[in-house]
XYZ file of C-alpha atoms in Angstrom:
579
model
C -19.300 -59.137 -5.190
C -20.673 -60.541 -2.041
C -19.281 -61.738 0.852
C -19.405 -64.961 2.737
C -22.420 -66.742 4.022
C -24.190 -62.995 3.230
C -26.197 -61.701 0.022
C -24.646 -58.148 1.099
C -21.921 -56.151 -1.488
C -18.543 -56.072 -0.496
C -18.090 -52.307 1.074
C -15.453 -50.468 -0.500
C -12.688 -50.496 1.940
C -12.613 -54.346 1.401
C -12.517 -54.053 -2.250
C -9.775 -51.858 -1.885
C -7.935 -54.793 0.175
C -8.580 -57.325 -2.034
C -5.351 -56.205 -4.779
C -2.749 -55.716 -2.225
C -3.522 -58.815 -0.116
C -3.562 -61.395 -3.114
C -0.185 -59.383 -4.022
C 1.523 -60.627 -0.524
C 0.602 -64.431 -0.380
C 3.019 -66.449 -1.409
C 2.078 -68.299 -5.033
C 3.067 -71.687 -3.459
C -0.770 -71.517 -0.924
C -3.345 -73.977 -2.096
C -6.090 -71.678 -3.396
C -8.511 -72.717 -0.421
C -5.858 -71.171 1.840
C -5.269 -68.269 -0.334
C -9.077 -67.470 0.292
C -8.753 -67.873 4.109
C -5.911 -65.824 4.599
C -7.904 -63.217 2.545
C -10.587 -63.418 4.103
C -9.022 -63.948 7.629
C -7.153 -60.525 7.028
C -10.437 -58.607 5.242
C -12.997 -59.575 7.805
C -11.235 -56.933 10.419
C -12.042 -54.311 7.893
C -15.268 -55.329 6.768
C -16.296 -55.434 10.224
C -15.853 -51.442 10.472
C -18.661 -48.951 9.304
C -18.029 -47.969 5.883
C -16.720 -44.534 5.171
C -19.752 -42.361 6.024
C -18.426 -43.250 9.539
C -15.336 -41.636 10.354
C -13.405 -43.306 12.750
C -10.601 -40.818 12.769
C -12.596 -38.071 14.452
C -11.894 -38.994 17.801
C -7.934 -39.055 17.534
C -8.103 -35.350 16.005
C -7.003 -32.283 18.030
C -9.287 -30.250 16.195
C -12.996 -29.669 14.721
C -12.999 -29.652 11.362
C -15.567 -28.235 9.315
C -18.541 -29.970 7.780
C -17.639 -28.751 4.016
C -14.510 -30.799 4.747
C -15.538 -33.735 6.536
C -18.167 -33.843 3.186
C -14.962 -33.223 1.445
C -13.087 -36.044 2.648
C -16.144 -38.482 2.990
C -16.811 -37.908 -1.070
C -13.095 -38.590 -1.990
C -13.285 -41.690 -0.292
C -16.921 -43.420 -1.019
C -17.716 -41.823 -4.317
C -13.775 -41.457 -5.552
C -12.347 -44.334 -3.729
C -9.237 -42.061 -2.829
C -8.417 -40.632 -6.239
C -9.272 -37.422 -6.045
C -8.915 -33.362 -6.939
C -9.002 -31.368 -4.380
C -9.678 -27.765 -5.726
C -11.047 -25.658 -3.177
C -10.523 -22.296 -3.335
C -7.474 -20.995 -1.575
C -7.742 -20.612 2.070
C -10.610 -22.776 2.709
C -8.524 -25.797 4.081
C -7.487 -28.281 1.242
C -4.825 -29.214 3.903
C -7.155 -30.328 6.042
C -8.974 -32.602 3.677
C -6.257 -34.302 2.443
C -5.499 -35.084 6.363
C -8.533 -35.803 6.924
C -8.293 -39.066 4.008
C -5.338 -39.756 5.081
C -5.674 -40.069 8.913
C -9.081 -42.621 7.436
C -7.247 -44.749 5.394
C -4.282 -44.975 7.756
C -6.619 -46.034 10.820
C -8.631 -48.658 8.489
C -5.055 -50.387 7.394
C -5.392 -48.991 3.565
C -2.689 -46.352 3.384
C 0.525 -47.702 5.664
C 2.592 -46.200 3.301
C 2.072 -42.712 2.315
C 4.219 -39.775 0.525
C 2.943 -35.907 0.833
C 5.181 -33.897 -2.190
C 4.966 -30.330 -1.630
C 7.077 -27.160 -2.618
C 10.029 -26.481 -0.049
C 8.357 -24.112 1.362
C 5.484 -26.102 2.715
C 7.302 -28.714 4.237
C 7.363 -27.582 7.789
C 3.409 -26.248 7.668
C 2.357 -30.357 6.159
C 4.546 -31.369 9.195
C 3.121 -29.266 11.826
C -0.664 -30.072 10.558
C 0.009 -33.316 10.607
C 1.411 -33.920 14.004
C -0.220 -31.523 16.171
C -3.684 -31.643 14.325
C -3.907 -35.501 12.971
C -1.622 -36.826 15.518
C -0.208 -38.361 12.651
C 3.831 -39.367 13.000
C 5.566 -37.681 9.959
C 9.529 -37.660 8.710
C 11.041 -35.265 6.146
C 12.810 -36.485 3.005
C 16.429 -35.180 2.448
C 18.128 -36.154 -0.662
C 19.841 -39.215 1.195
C 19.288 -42.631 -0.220
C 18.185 -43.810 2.970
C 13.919 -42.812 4.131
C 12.712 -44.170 7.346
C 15.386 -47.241 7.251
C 14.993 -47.670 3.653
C 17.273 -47.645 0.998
C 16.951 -48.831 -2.212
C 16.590 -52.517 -2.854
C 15.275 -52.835 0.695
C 11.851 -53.214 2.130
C 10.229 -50.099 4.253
C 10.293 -50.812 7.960
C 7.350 -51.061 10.351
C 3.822 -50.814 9.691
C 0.513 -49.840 10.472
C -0.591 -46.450 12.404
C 2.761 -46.345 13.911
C 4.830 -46.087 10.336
C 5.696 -41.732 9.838
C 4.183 -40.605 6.687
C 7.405 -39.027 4.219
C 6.852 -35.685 3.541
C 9.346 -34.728 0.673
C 9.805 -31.757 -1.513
C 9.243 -31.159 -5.121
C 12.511 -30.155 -5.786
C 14.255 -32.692 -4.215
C 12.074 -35.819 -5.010
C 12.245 -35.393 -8.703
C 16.123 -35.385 -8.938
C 18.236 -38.756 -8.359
C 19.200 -40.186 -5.527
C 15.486 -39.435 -3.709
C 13.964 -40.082 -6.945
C 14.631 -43.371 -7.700
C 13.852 -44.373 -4.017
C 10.295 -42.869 -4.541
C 9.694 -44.522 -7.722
C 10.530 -48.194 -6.983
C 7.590 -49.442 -4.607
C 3.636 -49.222 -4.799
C 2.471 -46.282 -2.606
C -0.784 -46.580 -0.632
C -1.418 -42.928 -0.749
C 0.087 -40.092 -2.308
C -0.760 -36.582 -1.735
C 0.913 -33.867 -3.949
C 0.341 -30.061 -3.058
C 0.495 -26.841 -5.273
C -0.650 -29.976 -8.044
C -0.861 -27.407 -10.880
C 2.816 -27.676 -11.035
C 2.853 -31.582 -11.697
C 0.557 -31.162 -14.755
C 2.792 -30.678 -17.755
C 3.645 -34.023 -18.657
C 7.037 -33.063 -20.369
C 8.385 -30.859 -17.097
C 10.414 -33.238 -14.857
C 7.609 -32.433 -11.566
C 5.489 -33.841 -14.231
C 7.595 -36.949 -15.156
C 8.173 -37.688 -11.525
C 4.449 -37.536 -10.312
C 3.740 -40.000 -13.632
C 6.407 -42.307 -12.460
C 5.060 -43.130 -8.868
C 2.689 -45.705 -8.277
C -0.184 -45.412 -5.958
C -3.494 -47.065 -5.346
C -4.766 -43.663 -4.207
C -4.309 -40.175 -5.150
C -4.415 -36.608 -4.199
C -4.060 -33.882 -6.083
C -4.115 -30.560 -4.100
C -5.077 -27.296 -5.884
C -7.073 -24.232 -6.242
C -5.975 -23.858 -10.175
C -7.101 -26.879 -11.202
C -7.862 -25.027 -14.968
C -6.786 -21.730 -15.548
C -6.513 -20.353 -19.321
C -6.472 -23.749 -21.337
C -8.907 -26.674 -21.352
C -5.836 -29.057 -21.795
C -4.618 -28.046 -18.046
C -7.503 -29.648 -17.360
C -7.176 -32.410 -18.920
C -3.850 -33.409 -17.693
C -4.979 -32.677 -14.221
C -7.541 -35.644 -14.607
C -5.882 -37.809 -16.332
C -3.304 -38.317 -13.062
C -6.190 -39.335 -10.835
C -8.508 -40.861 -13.643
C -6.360 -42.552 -16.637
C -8.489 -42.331 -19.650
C -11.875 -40.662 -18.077
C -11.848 -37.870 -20.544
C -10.323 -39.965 -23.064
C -6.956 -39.776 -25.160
C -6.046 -35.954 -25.482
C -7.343 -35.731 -29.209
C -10.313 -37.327 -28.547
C -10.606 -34.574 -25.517
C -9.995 -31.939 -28.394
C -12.320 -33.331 -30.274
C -15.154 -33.144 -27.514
C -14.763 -29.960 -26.045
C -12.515 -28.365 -28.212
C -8.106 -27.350 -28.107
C -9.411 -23.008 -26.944
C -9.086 -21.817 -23.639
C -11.590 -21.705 -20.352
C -12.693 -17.894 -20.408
C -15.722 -15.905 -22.296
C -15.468 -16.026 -25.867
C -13.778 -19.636 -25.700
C -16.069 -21.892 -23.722
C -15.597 -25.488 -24.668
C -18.097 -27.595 -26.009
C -20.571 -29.927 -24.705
C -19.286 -27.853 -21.565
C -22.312 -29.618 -19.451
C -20.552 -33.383 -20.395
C -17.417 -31.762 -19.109
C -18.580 -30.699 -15.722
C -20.139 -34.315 -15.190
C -16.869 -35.925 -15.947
C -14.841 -33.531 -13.505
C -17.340 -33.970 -10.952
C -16.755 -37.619 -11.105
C -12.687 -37.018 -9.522
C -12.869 -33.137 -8.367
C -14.310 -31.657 -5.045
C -14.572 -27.731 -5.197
C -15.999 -25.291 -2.607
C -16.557 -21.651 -3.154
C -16.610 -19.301 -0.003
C -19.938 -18.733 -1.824
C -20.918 -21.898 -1.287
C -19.987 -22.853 2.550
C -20.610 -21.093 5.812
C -16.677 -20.190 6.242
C -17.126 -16.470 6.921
C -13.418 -14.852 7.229
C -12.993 -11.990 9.116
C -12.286 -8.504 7.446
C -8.942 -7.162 6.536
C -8.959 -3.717 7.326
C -6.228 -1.836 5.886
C -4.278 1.554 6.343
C -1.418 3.311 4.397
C 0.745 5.671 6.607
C 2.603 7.917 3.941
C 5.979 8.757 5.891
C 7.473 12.125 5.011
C 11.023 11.479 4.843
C 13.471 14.472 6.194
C 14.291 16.695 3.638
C 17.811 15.404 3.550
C 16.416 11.853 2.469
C 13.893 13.349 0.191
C 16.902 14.812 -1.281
C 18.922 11.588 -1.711
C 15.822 10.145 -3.544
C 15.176 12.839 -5.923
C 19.007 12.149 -7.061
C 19.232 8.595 -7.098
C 15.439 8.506 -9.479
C 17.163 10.821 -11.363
C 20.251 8.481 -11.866
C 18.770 5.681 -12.164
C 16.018 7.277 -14.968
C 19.275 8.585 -16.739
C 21.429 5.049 -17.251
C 18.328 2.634 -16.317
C 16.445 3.130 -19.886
C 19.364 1.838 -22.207
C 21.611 -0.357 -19.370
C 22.983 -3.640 -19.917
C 20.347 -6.338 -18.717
C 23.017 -7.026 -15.443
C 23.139 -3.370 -14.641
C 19.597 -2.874 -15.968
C 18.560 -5.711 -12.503
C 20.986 -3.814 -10.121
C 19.381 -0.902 -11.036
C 16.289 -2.699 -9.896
C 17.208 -3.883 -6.552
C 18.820 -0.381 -5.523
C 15.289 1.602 -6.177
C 13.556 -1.308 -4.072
C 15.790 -1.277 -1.624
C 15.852 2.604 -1.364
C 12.184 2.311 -0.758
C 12.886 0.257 2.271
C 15.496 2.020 3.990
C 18.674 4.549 2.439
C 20.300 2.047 4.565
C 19.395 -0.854 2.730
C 20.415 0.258 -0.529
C 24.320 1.450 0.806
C 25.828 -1.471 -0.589
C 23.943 -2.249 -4.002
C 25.085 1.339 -5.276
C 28.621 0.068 -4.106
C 29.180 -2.190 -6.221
C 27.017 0.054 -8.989
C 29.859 2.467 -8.642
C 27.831 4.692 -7.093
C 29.771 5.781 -4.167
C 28.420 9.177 -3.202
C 25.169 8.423 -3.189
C 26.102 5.567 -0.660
C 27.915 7.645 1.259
C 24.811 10.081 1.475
C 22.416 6.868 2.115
C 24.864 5.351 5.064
C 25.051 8.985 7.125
C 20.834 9.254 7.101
C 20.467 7.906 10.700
C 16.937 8.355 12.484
C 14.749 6.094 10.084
C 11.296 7.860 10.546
C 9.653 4.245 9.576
C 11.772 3.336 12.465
C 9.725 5.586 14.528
C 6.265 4.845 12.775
C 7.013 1.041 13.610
C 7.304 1.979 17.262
C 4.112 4.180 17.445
C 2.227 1.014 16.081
C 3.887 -1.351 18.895
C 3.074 0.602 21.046
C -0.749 1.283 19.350
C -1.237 -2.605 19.269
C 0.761 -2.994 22.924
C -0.661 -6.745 24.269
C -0.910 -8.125 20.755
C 0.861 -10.108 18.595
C 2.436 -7.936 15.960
C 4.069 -9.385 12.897
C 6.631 -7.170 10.829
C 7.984 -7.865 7.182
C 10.421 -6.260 5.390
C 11.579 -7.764 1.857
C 15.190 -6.704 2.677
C 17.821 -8.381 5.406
C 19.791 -4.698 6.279
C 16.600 -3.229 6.931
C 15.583 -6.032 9.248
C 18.668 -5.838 11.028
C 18.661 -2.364 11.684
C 14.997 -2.833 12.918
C 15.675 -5.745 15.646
C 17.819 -2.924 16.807
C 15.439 -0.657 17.239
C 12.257 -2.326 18.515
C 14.805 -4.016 21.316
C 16.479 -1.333 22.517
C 12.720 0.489 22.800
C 11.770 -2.335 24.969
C 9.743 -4.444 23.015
C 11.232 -8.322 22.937
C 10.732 -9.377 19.730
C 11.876 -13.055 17.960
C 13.471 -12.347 14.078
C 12.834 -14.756 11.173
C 14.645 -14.793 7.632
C 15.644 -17.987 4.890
C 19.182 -17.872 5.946
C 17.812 -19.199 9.274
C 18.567 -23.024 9.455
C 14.750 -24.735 10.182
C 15.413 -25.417 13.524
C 15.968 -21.807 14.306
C 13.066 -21.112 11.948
C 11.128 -22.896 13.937
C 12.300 -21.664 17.017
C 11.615 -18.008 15.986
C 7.825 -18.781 15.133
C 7.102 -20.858 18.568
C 9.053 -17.795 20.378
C 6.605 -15.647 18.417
C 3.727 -17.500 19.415
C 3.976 -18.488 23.020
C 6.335 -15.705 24.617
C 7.216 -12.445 22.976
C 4.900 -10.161 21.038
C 6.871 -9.291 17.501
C 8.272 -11.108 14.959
C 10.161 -8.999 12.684
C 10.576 -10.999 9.381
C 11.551 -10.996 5.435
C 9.664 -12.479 3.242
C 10.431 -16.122 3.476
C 7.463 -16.017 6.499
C 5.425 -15.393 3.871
C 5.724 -18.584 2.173
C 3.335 -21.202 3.336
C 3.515 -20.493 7.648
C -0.011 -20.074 9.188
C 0.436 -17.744 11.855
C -3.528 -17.067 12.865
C -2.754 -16.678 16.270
C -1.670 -13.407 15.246
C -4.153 -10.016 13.695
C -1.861 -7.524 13.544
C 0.667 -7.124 10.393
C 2.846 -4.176 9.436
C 4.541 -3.708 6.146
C 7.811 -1.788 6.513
C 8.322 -1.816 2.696
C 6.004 -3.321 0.220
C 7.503 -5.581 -2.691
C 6.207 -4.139 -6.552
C 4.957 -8.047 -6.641
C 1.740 -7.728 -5.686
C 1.380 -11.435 -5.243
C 4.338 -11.145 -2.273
C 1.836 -8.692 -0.634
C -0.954 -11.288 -1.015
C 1.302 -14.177 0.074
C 2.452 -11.888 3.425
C -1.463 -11.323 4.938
C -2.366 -14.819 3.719
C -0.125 -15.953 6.627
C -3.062 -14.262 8.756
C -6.273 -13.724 6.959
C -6.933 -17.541 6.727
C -9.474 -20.278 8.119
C -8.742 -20.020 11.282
C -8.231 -16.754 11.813
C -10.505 -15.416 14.617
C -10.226 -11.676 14.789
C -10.270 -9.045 12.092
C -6.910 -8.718 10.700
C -5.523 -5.066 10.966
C -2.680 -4.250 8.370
C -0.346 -1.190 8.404
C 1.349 0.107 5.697
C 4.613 2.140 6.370
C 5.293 3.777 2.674
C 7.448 7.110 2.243
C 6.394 9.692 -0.084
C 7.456 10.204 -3.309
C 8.221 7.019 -3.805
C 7.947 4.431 -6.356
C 6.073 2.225 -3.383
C 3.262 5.193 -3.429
C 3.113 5.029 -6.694
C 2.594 1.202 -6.412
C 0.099 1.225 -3.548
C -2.255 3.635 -5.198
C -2.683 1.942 -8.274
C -3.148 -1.420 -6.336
C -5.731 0.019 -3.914
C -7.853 2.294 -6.063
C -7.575 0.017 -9.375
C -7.999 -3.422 -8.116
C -9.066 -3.016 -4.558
C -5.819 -5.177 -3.650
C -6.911 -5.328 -0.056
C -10.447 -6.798 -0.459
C -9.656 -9.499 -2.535
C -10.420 -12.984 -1.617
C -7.254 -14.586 -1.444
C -6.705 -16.387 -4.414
C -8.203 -14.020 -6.899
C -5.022 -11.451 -7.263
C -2.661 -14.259 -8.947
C -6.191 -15.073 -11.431
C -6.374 -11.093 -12.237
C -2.444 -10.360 -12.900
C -2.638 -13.542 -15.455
C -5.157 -11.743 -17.090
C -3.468 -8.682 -18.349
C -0.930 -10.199 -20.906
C 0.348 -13.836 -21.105
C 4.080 -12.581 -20.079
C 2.861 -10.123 -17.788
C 5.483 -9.177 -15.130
C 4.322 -6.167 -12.803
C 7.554 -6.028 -11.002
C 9.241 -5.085 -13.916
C 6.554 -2.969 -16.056
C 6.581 -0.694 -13.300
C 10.264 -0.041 -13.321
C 9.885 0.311 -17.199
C 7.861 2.981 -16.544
C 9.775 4.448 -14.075
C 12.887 4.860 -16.151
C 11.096 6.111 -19.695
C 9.242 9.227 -17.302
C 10.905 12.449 -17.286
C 9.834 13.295 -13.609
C 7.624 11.696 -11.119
C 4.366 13.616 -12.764
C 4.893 11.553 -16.280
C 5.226 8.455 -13.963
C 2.193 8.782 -12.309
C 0.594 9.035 -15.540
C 2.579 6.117 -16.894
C 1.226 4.698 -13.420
C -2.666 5.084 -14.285
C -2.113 3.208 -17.722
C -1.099 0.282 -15.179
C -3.930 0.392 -13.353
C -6.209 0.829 -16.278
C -4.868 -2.300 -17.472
C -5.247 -4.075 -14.275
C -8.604 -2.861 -14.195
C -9.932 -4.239 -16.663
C -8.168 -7.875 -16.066
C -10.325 -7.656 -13.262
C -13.180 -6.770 -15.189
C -12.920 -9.334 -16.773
C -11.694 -11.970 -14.108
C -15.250 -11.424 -12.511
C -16.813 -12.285 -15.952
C -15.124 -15.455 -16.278
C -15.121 -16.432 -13.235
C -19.107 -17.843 -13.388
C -17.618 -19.296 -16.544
C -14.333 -20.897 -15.479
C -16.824 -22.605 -12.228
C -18.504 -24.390 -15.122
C -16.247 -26.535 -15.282
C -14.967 -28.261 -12.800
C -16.569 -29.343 -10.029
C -19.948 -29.828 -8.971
C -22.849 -27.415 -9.617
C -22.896 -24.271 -7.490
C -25.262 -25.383 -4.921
């Protein structure tokens, strides 16, 4: 289409104008003036470079990199701001989607935009909006009311100075919040952790389907994982009918799954159709060099009177865990996790087992030598920024206790926190004392690469809450090699863990990302958490467990295996070729 008095195209942002501007004149306007309002209102636009210009990079209080300016500059000339963002984890995704957003905002296409994320990632979209995009932001409760809005009404304000709504999955696809999403036209909507939107049937999936929104942006590093049709859906949101209706998908590439052995068909056609609406980068592929992890395991040897209490409470629980009641069959669960954090910590779960001797014996072992392991490394790492998890409240209770009265000021962090306090914890952290001693909610979506130094007190049998725990540090970002302690007492069911994890799978030299890809591997229902304790309770003695142990890792071995295989294989398909 050209423009007036010129023989030039139309650039895209105007195009982009053109729907939403016919939309607000009034019906009643001669058609003459319906042209020179349009064009009165379009002309301010058109007048800006088009979007291999980025106008936002001035306002930013940051340098991004160029993968992600290319990124962002892609989604918005080639995609026109429906897009899949599918880096791999870690490389900034976040960023990208900021970096469309602050664009469209500053050119007048995206007044109104909507960020839906999993609770947990509500207060990092905040923070890297505000302090990196300078980009005003307000958090969605369940209350009717938004930003002045309720429903019925029109959204206040406009322009640069209107707060995007950042709301959570869990609360925007439930009723009242719901319904207030759902009404209007969106100009942008950006949905995090997307892979859980993509079942049409789930209610995430009914809710993202029910929004309108001229642009899109789907946020995820699993954008396929074992079937073709999770692809599928995952395009379809940003590109209605681009790969077809689903049986005519079927038809062309086939119903199997994404891995050796089951490559779809015409699997070239496939990769030019998702590189139409989907932006990948590899750490292959870009210049994004993160620094090493470089990991130690400190094996602990407990006193013999808490080597003691071990042996008997393994032995108890291997005597009544094997046939137990699927209730006491859990609680017998927690109380060998917890013993492995502290005899402490598991006092009150063998309580309310019944189980009162054995708590008596945990409650008078005083002088944790972890205690005293955590305070050599403070003092090992004295001038840096230390972060300490635990899984378990007690033990992080009885650890604030420890590190202050040794000297060392230290800010604490758990979910029962209310945000503000959260928040206040993690800026204490960062700008005035040197430890923050914290369970695992820290390790749910909080960047904290101002900090290099971690120490695991205990270490969950989820390996995926170990990977989620240094992913708070070894990120982009990150400028120093991240050093990780791990505090585990021998004879254990946490040594057991650890070995197989480090000597089967390499857990600590993963790229981040590639654990969750590996465990999905092994069986469809795979659980590790609790096939360890299975194993645990069928062995006689420890030696029978290690060897029930070493089937484990043989297993996770070869989902690995066979993880690297696929991988090449599973790149085929989305994206654009490996460059």
């Amino acid at each position: 289409m050209a423009g007036p008095d010129t023989d030039h195209a139309i650039p895209p942002d105007v195009l982009a104008l053109y729907g939403p501007l016919l939309a607000r004149l009034d019906g009643g306007f001669p058609v003459d003036e319906q042209v020179s309002l349009l064009v009165d209102e379009a002309v301010p636009v058109w007048s800006r470079p088009g979007f291999e210009t980025f106008l936002s990079l001035s306002a930013l209080r940051f340098a991004p990199f160029d993968y992600q300016l290319q990124a962002a500059r892609s989604a918005l000339r080639r995609m026109r701001g429906r897009a899949i963002l599918a880096d791999e984890v870690g490389l900034g995704k976040t960023i990208e989607a900021g970096l469309i957003l602050a664009e469209l905002r500053l050119r007048g296409l995206a007044d109104r935009c909507l960020i839906i994320t999993p609770p947990g990632l509500l207060a990092q979209w905040q923070e890297e909006l505000e302090r990196k995009f300078a980009v005003p932001t307000v958090l969605a409760g369940r209350e009717t009311t938004i930003h002045g809005r309720e429903a019925g009404t029109p959204w206040r304000g406009g322009g640069i100075d209107r707060p995007v709504i950042i709301a959570s999955l869990a609360t925007a696809r439930r009723d009242p919040l719901r319904t207030v999403l759902t009404e209007d036209q969106w100009d942008l909507i950006i949905v995090d952790e997307a892979h859980r939107v993509r079942a049409p049937r789930s209610a995430s999936g009914k809710l993202i389907r029910a929004l309108r929104s001229r642009h899109l942006l789907l946020l995820t590093a699993t954008p396929v994982e074992n079937r073709l049709q999770d692809l599928y859906e995952m395009v379809s949101l940003v590109a209605p009918g681009l790969l077809g209706t689903s049986a005519q998908f079927r038809a062309a590439h086939g119903a199997g799954g994404a891995g050796p052995g089951t490559e779809p068909r015409n699997a070239p056609a496939l990769r030019k159709r998702t590189a139409e609406v989907m932006i990948r980068h590899r750490r292959s592929e870009v210049s994004v060099l993160l620094p090493q992890r470089l990991a130690e395991t400190l094996l602990i040897e407990p006193p013999a009177a808490e080597r003691d209490w071990y042996a008997d409470l393994a032995a108890r629980i291997r005597a009544q865990g094997g046939a137990a009641a699927p209730s006491l069959r859990l609680a017998l669960r927690s109380a060998a996790r917890l013993a492995g954090s502290s005899p402490a910590a598991a006092a009150s779960p063998l309580r309310k087992i019944g189980w009162d001797d054995l708590a008596a014996r945990a409650e008078a072992l005083v002088g944790s030598p972890k205690g005293a392991a955590l305070l050599d490394q403070l003092r090992r790492f004295d001038g840096e920024k230390v972060l300490v998890f635990t899984a378990f409240r007690h033990t992080l209770d009885q650890l604030a206790a420890q590190v202050t009265a040794a000297g060392f000021p230290a800010a604490v962090y758990h979910g029962s926190l209310p945000r503000a306090e959260k928040e206040r914890a993690v800026a204490a952290f960062r700008d005035e004392v040197g430890v923050l001693l914290s369970t695992e909610s820290a390790g749910e979506g909080r960047n904290l690469q101002f900090c290099h130094v971690m120490v695991n007190m205990d270490l969950p049998w989820n390996p995926m809450q170990i990977e989620q725990r240094l992913g708070r540090l070894h990120r982009v970002g990150q400028d120093h090699d991240v050093l990780l302690t791990n505090l585990v007492a021998r004879g254990t069911i946490e040594e057991q863990v650890l070995r197989v994890l480090e000597t089967k799978i390499n857990l600590f030299e993963l790229v981040v990302g590639e654990l969750d890809m590996i465990l999905g591997r092994v069986t469809d229902d795979f659980d590790f958490e609790s096939t360890v304790f299975d194993a645990f309770v069928q062995s006689g003695d420890d030696a029978e467990f290690a060897e029930r142990m070493e089937v484990i890792g043989d297993d996770l071995a070869r989902a690995r295996t066979g993880y690297l295989a696929s991988r090449a294989a599973l790149d085929g398909l989305v994206g654009e070729e490996p460059g």
